[in-house]
Coordinates of C-alpha atoms in Angstrom, one line a residue:
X1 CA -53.9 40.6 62.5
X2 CA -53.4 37.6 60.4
X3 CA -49.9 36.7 59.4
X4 CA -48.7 35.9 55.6
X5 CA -47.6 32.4 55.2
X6 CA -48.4 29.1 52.8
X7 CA -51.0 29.5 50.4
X8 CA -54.7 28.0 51.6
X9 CA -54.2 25.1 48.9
X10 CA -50.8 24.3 49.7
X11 CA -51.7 24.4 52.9
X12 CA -54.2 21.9 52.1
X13 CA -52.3 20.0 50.2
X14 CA -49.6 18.9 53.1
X15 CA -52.2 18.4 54.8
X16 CA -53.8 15.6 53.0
X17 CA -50.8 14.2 52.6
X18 CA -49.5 14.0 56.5
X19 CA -52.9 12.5 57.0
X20 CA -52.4 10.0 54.0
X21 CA -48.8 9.3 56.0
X22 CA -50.8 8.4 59.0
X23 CA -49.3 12.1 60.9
X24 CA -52.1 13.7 62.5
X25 CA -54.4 13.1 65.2
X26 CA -56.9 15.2 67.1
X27 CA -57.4 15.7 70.9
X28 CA -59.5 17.6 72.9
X29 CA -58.4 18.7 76.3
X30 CA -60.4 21.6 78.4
X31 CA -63.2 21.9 76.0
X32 CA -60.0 23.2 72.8
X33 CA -59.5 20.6 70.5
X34 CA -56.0 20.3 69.1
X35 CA -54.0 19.1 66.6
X36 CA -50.9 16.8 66.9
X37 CA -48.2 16.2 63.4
X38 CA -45.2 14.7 63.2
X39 CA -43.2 16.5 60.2
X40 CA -45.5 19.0 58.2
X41 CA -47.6 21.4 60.1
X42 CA -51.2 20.9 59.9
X43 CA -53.6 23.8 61.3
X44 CA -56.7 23.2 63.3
X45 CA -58.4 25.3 60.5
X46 CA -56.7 23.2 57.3
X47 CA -58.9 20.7 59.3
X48 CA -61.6 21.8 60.1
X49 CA -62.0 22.9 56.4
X50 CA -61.0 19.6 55.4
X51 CA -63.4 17.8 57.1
X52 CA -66.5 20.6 56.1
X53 CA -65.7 19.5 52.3
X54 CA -66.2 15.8 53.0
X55 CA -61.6 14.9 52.2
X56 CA -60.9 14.1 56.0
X57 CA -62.8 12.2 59.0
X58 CA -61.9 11.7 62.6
X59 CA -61.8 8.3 63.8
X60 CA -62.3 8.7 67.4
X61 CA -60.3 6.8 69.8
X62 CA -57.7 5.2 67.4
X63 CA -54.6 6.5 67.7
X64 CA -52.7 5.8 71.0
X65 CA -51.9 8.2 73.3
X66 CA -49.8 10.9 73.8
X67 CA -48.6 10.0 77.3
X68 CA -48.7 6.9 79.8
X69 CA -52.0 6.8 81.3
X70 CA -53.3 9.9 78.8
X71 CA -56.5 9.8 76.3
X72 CA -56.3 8.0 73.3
X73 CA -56.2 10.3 70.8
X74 CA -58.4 10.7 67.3
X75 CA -56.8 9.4 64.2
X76 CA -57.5 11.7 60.9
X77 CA -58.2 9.5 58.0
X78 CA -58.7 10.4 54.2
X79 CA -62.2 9.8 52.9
X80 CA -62.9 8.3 49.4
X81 CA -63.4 12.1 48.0
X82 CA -60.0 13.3 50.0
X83 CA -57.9 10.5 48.8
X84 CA -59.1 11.2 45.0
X85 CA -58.1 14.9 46.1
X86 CA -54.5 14.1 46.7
X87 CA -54.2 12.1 43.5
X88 CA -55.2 14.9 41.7
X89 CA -52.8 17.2 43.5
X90 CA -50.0 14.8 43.0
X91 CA -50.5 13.7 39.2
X92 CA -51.3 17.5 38.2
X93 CA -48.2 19.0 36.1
X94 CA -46.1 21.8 37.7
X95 CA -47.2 24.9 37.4
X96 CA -45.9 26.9 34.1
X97 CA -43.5 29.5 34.3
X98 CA -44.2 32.9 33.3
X99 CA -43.3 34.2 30.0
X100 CA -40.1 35.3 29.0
X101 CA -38.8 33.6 31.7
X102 CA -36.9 30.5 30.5
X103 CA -34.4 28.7 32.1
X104 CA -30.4 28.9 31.3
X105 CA -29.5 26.7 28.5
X106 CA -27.6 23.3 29.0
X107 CA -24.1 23.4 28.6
X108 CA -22.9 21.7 25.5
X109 CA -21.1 18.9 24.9
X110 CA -18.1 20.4 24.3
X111 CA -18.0 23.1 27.1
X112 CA -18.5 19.9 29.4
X113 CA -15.4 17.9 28.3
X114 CA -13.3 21.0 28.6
X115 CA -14.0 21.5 32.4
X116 CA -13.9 17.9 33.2
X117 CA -10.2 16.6 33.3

């Protein structure tokens, strides 16, 4: 059973950007391949789905290793199409808020010097 979490395209979305940030590298130990992040967590599925639409490559070999004496590990870069991709994501406005819901109103002016003494 598949558990509820982070939507596919936000899931996405972090992804592109800890890979913009230089974050994630791929290994491959035993015949698994794995993933490695520093801050955001990135799935092995977020990248393989990634790299099936053409946003995110493996550069093999270019990322230092995880240990002393280890493998070097992939490094997982941003393609022309996935960089254009997280522009997009970043400059698009927030989403809107649903109707009727507005936020509170600013306090005025006057309320404010009141409180403030």
């Amino acid at each position: 059973m598949r558990r509820s979490g982070a939507q596919p395209e936000f899931r996405a979305r972090t992804a592109l950007w800890e890979i913009a940030c230089g974050n994630v590298v791929a290994t491959s130990s035993l015949g698994r391949q794995n993933v490695h992040y520093r801050d955001e967590r990135v799935l092995m599925g977020t990248l393989r789905a990634l790299e099936a639409k053409g946003l995110a490559e493996r550069v093999p070999e270019s990322a230092p290793a995880a240990y002393v004496g280890g493998p070097l590990q992939d490094r997982v870069r941003l393609t022309p199409a996935g960089i254009t991709a997280l522009a997009t994501a970043i400059s698009s406005p927030p989403t809107r808020r649903a109707p009727g819901t507005t936020p509170a109103p600013a306090p005025t002016a006057a309320k404010t010097a009141a409180r403030s003494r």
